[in-house]
Amino acid sequence: MSKTIIRDSTLALRGAVNGAFANREPWQVAAITTTTVLSLVWLWSLINQDESIYTRLKRRVFKLTRKIPMVQAKINEELVKLKKDFENDMLKSCGNLEYITKMPFESMNEEQILKKLDEHLQLGNYKYKDGKVSGAVYTCNPKLVQMVKEVYGKASYTNPLHSDLFPGICKMEAEVIRMLSGLFHGGSDACGSMTTGGTESIVMACKAYRDYAREVRGIKRPNMVLPVTAHTAFDKAGQYFNIYRRTVAIDPQTTKVDIKAMEKAINKNTIMLVGSAPNFPYGTIDDIQAIAKLGLKYNIPVHVDACLGGFIIIFMKRAGYPLKPFDFAVKGVTSISADTHKYGFTPKGSSVILYSEPKYRHYQFTVSTDWPGGIYGSPTVNGSRAGGVIAATWATMLFHGEDGYTESTKRIVDITKYIENGLRKIKNIYIFGVPDTSVIAFGSKDFDIYRLSDALNKKGWNLNGLQFPPGLHICITDVHTQEGIADQFVNDVKEQVAEIMKNPGQVVEGKMAIYGVSQALPDRSLVGDFIKLFLDSLVYTPQQNHTSGK
């Protein structure tokens, strides 16, 4: 914009203001001035926000539309039907087992309780031990299961909150953190905490960086810049801690974050940058080195989410599959989240959050100094924590050692590559990007991919559905390395694709139809209502009292 345009605009604005105030009483001038200032403040607040005006207006329109009585009545009618469907599905999945809806008067003996436990554990239509489930269960090694069972039992009533009572549990936790810090090339200052899972690890990192940015940089309206493929736990953290998510598009060919777009998304309120190693949808690793350079350039912490594949990527080089640097060896990486309960083969409810230096971890902690109950401090979300999980994680890592994990990594990645090559030979489907680790995602340009999900589901396979664009993925675990499972999967996919292509335009039916329809709904709050009803159904109990109590 030239100086002439600026000068002319300024003169025009001055003339308009002078004209508006000409021949006005003082109280009128004050009223006009106040109205003008308030209008400018409102306009500035409307424009100067992380969300675009279009996004906010669209949300507002849908919100108002849903308040129209006729629309609201129709939506409520459909939600009632969906609620009943979810509840019936849950009842059906529990077979003929009675619901205990009231505390029994009489106690049960051990034999009765264990019998009921076995009945509950046998529920479900999918046999994960047969290798037909994507992710979820990462090993079925009977020797490991037996060892963990004994370790967990011995430590099941311990609690590291009471460090004076259970110093050995604290020592085990410290050793898990130190071992993992070394595997991720952390220095002597590297530190961290054990958490109950990847979500808590991510939430803790976000909390630490929010508080760090608030105190050190004075940021009061924090945002984080992350790929659109970053785990949804970052969204949860954003909702908990009022951190806005500035999501960045991925390269459609590589499925890795667009670094140029990421740099454009950074502003003065950015408290952290995020990269995935690998991301959940496609199993590809973002360019961590490039993201770390941005972190150094703008003095912003960089978090690497390795929750899914952390226990694979740290052993891939030894297994013969070297990767680009992704951890603390990369200057600028300040934290890493990694789940031990996935490819670390520990019991569920075990993860770690690691930092390059203690100054970040200190902002993760919660400390209360003025409580009548005493001075209180806790490192993570939980106060009391399960010492049994810590002990079992520690024991599992010792059970495998680097050699054991390297061997399992090689088995898993070998089978992943084998399945990927088999799927690439099947016409009418395509692979998203080039998988770096243990996840293979695929879609189709010739038919509704959710039809394939439904068809494979009927053959006992349980895959993960993706959206934007529609797709499926299979997360390969050690269970899939059993003889014949990889060939069976590729053959089943090939067979079902050929069957679908006899009528490629057919519309998907059943549960996956809901999944497909949800993507087309512009009002995402309605999709949220669906999910809330589904979550309600998971803890639904029928009205009838099925207890055997008197």
GROMACS .gro file of N, CA, C and O in nm, residues 38 44 51 55 81 131 160 164 180 218 224 282 319 337 386 489 500 541:
model
   72
   38LEU      N    1  -1.684   0.112   2.111
   38LEU     CA    2  -1.735  -0.022   2.139
   38LEU      C    3  -1.748  -0.104   2.012
   38LEU      O    4  -1.719  -0.223   2.010
   44TRP      N    5  -1.274  -0.569   1.633
   44TRP     CA    6  -1.139  -0.620   1.653
   44TRP      C    7  -1.142  -0.760   1.717
   44TRP      O    8  -1.069  -0.849   1.677
   51GLU      N    9  -0.992  -1.879   1.542
   51GLU     CA   10  -1.088  -1.935   1.448
   51GLU      C   11  -1.129  -1.830   1.346
   51GLU      O   12  -1.145  -1.712   1.378
   55THR      N   13  -1.584  -1.996   1.008
   55THR     CA   14  -1.606  -2.111   1.095
   55THR      C   15  -1.702  -2.076   1.208
   55THR      O   16  -1.794  -2.152   1.240
   81LYS      N   17  -3.408  -4.281   1.871
   81LYS     CA   18  -3.393  -4.409   1.801
   81LYS      C   19  -3.249  -4.460   1.812
   81LYS      O   20  -3.225  -4.579   1.838
  131GLY      N   21  -0.540  -6.292   1.586
  131GLY     CA   22  -0.474  -6.194   1.500
  131GLY      C   23  -0.564  -6.125   1.401
  131GLY      O   24  -0.517  -6.080   1.296
  160PRO      N   25   0.265  -4.512   4.482
  160PRO     CA   26   0.381  -4.423   4.492
  160PRO      C   27   0.350  -4.286   4.552
  160PRO      O   28   0.444  -4.212   4.583
  164ASP      N   29   0.705  -4.280   5.127
  164ASP     CA   30   0.773  -4.331   5.247
  164ASP      C   31   0.736  -4.476   5.275
  164ASP      O   32   0.813  -4.550   5.335
  180LEU      N   33   1.415  -4.533   2.941
  180LEU     CA   34   1.352  -4.481   2.820
  180LEU      C   35   1.417  -4.351   2.775
  180LEU      O   36   1.429  -4.325   2.654
  218GLY      N   37   0.447  -1.474   2.925
  218GLY     CA   38   0.329  -1.391   2.948
  218GLY      C   39   0.214  -1.418   2.853
  218GLY      O   40   0.129  -1.331   2.830
  224MET      N   41  -0.163  -2.415   2.019
  224MET     CA   42  -0.061  -2.512   1.978
  224MET      C   43  -0.077  -2.538   1.829
  224MET      O   44  -0.189  -2.541   1.777
  282TYR      N   45  -0.219  -4.294   0.951
  282TYR     CA   46  -0.148  -4.349   0.837
  282TYR      C   47  -0.015  -4.417   0.871
  282TYR      O   48   0.047  -4.477   0.785
  319ALA      N   49   1.701  -5.322   1.419
  319ALA     CA   50   1.627  -5.426   1.349
  319ALA      C   51   1.650  -5.422   1.198
  319ALA      O   52   1.594  -5.504   1.125
  337SER      N   53   0.622  -3.826   2.413
  337SER     CA   54   0.528  -3.916   2.479
  337SER      C   55   0.538  -4.052   2.413
  337SER      O   56   0.545  -4.062   2.291
  386ALA      N   57  -0.145  -4.654   4.055
  386ALA     CA   58  -0.137  -4.798   4.071
  386ALA      C   59   0.007  -4.845   4.069
  386ALA      O   60   0.071  -4.851   3.963
  489PHE      N   61  -0.510  -6.226   0.576
  489PHE     CA   62  -0.564  -6.091   0.565
  489PHE      C   63  -0.559  -6.040   0.421
  489PHE      O   64  -0.659  -5.990   0.368
  500ILE      N   65  -1.693  -5.680  -0.417
  500ILE     CA   66  -1.752  -5.545  -0.416
  500ILE      C   67  -1.754  -5.486  -0.557
  500ILE      O   68  -1.849  -5.418  -0.596
  541THR      N   69  -2.731  -4.995   3.195
  541THR     CA   70  -2.787  -5.113   3.261
  541THR      C   71  -2.938  -5.108   3.245
  541THR      O   72  -2.999  -5.001   3.251
   0.00000   0.00000   0.00000
